[in-house]
mmCIF file of C-alpha atoms in Angstrom:
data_model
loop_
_atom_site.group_PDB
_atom_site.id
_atom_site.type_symbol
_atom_site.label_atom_id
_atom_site.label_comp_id
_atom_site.label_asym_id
_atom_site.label_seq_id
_atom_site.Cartn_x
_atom_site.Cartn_y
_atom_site.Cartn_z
ATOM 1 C CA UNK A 29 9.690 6.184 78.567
ATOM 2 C CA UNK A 30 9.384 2.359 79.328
ATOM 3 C CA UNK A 31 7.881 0.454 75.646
ATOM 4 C CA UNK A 32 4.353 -0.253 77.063
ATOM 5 C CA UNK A 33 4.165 3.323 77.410
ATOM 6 C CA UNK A 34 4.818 4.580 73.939
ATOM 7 C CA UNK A 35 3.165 1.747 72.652
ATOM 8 C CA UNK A 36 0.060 3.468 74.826
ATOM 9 C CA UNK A 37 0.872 6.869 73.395
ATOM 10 C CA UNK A 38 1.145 4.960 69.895
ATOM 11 C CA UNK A 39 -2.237 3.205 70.058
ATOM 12 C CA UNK A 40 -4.318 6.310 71.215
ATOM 13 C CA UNK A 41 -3.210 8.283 68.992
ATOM 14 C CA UNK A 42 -4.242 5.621 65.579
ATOM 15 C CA UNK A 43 -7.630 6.199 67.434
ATOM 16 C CA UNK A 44 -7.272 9.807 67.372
ATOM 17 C CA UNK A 45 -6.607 9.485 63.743
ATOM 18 C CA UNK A 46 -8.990 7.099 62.846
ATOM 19 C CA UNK A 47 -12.181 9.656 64.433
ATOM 20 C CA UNK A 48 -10.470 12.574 62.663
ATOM 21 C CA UNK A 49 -10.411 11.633 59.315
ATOM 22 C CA UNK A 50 -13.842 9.799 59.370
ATOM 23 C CA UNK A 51 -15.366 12.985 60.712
ATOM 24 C CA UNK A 52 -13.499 14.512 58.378
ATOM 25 C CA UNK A 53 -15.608 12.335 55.979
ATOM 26 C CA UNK A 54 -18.789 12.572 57.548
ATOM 27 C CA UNK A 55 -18.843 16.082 57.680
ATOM 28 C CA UNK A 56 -17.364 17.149 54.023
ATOM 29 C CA UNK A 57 -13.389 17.842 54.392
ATOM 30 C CA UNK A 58 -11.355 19.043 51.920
ATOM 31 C CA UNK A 59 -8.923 16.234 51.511
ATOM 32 C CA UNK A 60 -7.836 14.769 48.536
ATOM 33 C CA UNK A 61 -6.271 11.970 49.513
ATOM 34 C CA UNK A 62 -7.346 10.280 53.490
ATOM 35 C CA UNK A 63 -5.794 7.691 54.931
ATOM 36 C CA UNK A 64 -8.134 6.179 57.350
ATOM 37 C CA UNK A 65 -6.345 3.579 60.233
ATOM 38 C CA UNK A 66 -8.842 1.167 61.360
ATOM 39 C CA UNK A 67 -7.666 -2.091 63.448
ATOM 40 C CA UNK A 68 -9.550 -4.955 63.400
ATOM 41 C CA UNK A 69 -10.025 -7.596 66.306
ATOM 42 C CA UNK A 70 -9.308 -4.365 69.081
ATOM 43 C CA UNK A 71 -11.395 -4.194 71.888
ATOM 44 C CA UNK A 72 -14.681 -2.016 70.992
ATOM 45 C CA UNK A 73 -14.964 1.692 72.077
ATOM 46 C CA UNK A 74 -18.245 3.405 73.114
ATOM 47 C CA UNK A 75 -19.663 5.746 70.515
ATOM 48 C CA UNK A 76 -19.337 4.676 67.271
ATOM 49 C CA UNK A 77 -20.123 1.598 64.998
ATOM 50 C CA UNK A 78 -16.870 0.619 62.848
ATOM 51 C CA UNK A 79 -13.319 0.036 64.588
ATOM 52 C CA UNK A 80 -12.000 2.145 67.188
ATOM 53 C CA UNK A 81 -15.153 4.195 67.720
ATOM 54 C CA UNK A 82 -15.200 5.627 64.036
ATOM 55 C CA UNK A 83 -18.349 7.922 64.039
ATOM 56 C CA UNK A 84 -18.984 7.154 60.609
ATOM 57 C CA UNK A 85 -19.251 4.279 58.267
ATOM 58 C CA UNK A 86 -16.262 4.522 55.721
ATOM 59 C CA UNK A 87 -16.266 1.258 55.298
ATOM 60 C CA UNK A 88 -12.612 0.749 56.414
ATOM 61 C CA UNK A 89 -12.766 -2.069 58.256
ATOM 62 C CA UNK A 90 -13.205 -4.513 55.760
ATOM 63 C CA UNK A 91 -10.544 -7.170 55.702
ATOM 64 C CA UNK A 92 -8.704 -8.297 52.516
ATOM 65 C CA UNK A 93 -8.990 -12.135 52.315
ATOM 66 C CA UNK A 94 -5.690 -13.842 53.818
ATOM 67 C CA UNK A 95 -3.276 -15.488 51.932
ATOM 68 C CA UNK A 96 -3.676 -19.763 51.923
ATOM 69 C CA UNK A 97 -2.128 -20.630 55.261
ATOM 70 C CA UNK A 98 -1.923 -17.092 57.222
ATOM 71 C CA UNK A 99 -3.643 -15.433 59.746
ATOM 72 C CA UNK A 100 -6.628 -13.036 59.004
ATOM 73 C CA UNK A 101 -5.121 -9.659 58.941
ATOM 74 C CA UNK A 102 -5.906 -7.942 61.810
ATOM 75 C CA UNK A 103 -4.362 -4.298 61.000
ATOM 76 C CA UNK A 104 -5.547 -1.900 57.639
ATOM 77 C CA UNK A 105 -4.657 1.351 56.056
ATOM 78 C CA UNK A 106 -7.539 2.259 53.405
ATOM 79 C CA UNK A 107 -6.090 5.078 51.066
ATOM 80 C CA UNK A 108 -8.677 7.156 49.290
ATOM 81 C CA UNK A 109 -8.559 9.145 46.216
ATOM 82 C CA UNK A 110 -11.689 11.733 45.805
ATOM 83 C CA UNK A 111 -12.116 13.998 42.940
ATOM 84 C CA UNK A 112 -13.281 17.423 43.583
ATOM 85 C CA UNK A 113 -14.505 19.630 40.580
ATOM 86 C CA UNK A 114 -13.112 22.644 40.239
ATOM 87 C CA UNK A 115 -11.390 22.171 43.652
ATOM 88 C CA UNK A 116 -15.126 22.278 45.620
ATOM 89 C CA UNK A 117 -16.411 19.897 47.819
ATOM 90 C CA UNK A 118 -20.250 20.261 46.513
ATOM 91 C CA UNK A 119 -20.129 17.097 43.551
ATOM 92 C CA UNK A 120 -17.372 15.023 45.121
ATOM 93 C CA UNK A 121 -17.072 11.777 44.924
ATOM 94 C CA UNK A 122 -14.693 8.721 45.520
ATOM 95 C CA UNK A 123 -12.821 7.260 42.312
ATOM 96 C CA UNK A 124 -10.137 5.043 43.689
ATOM 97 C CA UNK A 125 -9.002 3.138 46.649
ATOM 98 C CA UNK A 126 -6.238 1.206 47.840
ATOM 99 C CA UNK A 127 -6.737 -1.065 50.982
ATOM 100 C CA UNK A 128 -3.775 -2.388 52.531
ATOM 101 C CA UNK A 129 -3.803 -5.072 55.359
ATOM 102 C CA UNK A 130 -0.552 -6.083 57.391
ATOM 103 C CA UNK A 131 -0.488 -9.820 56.714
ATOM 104 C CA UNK A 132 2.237 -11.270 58.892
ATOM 105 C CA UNK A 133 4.871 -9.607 61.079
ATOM 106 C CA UNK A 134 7.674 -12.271 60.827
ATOM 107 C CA UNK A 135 9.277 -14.245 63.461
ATOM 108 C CA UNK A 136 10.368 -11.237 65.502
ATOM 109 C CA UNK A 137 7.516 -8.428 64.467
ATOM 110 C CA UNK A 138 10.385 -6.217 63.191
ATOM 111 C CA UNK A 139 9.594 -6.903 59.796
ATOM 112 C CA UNK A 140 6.032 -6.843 58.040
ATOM 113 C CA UNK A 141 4.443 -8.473 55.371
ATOM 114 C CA UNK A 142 1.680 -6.014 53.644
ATOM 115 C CA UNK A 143 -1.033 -7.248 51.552
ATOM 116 C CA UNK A 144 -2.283 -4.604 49.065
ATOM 117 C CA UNK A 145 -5.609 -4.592 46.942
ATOM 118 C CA UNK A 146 -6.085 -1.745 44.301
ATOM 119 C CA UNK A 147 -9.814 -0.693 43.293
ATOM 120 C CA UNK A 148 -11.501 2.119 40.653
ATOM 121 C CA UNK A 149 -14.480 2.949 40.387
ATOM 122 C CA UNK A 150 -14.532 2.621 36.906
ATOM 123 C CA UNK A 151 -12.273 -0.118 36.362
ATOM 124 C CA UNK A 152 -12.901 -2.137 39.371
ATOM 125 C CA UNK A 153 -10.596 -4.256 40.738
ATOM 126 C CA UNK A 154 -7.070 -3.040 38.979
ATOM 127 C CA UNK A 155 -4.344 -6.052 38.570
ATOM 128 C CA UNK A 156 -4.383 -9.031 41.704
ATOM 129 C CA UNK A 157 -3.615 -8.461 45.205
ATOM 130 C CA UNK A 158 0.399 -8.595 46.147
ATOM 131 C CA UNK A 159 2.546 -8.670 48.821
ATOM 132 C CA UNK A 160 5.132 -6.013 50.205
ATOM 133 C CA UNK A 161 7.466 -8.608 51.956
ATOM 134 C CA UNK A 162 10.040 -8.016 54.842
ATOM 135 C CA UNK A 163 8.842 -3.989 55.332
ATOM 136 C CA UNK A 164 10.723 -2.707 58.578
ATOM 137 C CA UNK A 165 7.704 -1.399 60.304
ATOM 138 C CA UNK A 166 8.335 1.998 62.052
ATOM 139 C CA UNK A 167 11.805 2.730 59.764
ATOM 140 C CA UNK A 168 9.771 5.512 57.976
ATOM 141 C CA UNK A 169 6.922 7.402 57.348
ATOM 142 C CA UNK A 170 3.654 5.519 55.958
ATOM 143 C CA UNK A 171 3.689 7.444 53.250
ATOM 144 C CA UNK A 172 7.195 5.342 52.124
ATOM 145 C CA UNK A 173 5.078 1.996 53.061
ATOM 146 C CA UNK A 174 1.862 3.551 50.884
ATOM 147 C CA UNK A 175 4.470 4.508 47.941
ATOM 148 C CA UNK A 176 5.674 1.035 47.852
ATOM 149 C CA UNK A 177 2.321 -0.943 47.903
ATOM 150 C CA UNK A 178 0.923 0.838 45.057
ATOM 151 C CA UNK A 179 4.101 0.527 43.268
ATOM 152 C CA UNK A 180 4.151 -3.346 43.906
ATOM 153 C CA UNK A 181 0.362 -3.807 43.112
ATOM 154 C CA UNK A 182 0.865 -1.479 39.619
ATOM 155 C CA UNK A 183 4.131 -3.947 38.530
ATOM 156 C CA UNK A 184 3.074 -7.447 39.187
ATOM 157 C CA UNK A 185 4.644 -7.610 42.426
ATOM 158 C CA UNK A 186 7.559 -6.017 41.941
ATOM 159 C CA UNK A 187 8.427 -3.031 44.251
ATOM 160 C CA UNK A 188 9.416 -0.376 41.426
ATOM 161 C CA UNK A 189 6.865 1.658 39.302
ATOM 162 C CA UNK A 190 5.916 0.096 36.005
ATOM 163 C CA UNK A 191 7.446 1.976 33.040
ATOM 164 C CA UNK A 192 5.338 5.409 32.641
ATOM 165 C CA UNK A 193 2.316 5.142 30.294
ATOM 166 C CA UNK A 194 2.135 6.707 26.886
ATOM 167 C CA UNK A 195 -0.177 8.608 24.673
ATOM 168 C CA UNK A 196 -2.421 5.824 22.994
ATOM 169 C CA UNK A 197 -1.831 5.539 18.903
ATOM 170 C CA UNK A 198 -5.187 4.928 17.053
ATOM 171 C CA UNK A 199 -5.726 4.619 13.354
ATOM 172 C CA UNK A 200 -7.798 7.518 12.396
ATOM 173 C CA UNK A 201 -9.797 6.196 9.585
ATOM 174 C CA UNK A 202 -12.295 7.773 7.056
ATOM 175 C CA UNK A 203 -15.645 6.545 5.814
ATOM 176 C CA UNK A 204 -17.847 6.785 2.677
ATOM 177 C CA UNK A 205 -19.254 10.314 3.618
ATOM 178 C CA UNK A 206 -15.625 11.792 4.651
ATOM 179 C CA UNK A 207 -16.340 11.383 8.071
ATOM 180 C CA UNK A 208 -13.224 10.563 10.578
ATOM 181 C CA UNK A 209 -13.589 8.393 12.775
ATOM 182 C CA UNK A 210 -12.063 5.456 15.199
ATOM 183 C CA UNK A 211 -12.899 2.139 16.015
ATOM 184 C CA UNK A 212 -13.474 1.317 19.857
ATOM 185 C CA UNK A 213 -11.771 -2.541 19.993
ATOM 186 C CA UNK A 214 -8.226 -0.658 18.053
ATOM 187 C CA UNK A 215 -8.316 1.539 21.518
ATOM 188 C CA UNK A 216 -6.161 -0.066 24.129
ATOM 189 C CA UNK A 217 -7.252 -0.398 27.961
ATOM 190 C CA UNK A 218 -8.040 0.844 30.136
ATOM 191 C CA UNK A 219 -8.423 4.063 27.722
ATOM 192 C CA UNK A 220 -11.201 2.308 25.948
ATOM 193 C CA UNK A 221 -13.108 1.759 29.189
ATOM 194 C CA UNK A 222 -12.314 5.603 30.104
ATOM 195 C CA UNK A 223 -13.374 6.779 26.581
ATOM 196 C CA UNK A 224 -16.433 4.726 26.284
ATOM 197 C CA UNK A 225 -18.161 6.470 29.218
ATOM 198 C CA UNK A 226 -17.152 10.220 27.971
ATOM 199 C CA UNK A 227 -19.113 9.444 24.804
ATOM 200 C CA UNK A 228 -22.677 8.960 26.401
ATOM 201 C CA UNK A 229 -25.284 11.415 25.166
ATOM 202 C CA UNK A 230 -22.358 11.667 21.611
ATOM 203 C CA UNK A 231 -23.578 10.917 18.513
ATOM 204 C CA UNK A 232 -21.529 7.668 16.520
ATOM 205 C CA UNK A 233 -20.730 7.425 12.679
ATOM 206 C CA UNK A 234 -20.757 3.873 12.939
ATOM 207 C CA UNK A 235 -21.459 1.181 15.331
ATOM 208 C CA UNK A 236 -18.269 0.350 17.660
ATOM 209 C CA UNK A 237 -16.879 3.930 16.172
ATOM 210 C CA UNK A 238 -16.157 7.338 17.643
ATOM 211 C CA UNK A 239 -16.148 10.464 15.555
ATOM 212 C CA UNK A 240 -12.178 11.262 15.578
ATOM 213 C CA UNK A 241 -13.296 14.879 17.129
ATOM 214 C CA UNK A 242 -14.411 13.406 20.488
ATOM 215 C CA UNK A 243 -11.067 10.994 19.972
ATOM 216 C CA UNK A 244 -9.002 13.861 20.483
ATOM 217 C CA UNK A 245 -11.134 15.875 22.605
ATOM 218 C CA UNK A 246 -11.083 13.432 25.224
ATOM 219 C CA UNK A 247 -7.138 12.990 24.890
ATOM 220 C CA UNK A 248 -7.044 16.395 25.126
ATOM 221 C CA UNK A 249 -8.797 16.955 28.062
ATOM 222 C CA UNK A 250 -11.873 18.565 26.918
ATOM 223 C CA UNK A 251 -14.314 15.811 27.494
#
């Protein structure tokens, strides 16, 4: 098959994709994780309102601002992580995303450079955008390329995973009326943030304090 036509094949079927998982959106799916595929600058098709004729608005489209002295990305992979209670799709919501935008292709479009923005929706914005540099586009499966943005956007720009996380340490302290308790600003982030919004409606021995019951029902799981 000559190259225009696989690149053909390969075109229609990032459309295909692109309708299927935003219906798949629209309509409730039972995903976990979606990777949406929505080109930018492509000429429009009939039927929908976002790139390639996506039938719903998942907001994929948007464009990560270019690096100082490059072209506007014009190609994005939007990875999205939704939580699902109990496994159910009644109550679920969005709670992370990772937008990544092919910023150059190099002098011969072999290799890529890929621009990669992390977001919570807790924490917001999570470290700076990076760059994947020199990725040889089509050597692998996008889940390899997806495996190595978040890994370079979670360790400062270096393509490895950051050393894992561990339990957080807090003095548990003990006031006048034998209460135990711990104080908020000896909690490191982002487990502070994450704790801090388990304890509405939870009654406080102290102001900037946590009864030490919550503290380790929370790292326990139970909050």
């Amino acid at each position: 098959m000559e190259a225009k036509a696989i690149a053909a094949v390969l075109e229609e079927m990032m459309w295909l994709t692109a309708q299927t998982v935003c219906r798949r959106q629209t309509l409730g799916a039972t995903n976990l994780l979606a990777v949406a595929v929505h080109p930018e600058n492509e000429p429009g098709r009939a039927g929908g309102r976002g790139a390639y004729g996506c039938p719903g608005d998942c907001g994929s489209a948007r464009l990560l601002h270019p690096m100082k002295g490059q072209q506007k990305e014009k190609r994005m992979l939007r990875i999205t992580i939704e939580l699902l209670p109990g496994g159910q799709e009644e109550g679920k919501r969005v709670i992370a995303t990772a937008d990544i935008a092919r910023a150059s292709d190099g002098p011969t479009g072999a290799l890529g450079d890929y621009r990669v923005a992390l977001s919570d929706a807790i924490l917001g914005e999570v470290g700076e955008p990076t760059v994947v540099r020199r990725y040889p586009r089509w050597a692998s499966s996008v889940w390899d390329l997806v495996a190595r943005c978040l890994a370079t956007a979670l360790n400062q720009g270096r393509e490895a995973l950051p050393p894992r996380p561990a339990r957080p340490e807090v003095t548990v302290r003990t006031n006048d009326a034998g209460y135990r308790y711990v104080r908020l600003d000896e909690i490191p982030e982002p487990t502070r943030t994450f704790f801090d919004r388990k304890l509405a409606g939870s009654g406080i021995p102290d102001h900037g304090c946590a009864f030490a019951h919550d503290w380790f029902d929370f790292l326990n799981g139970h909050r």
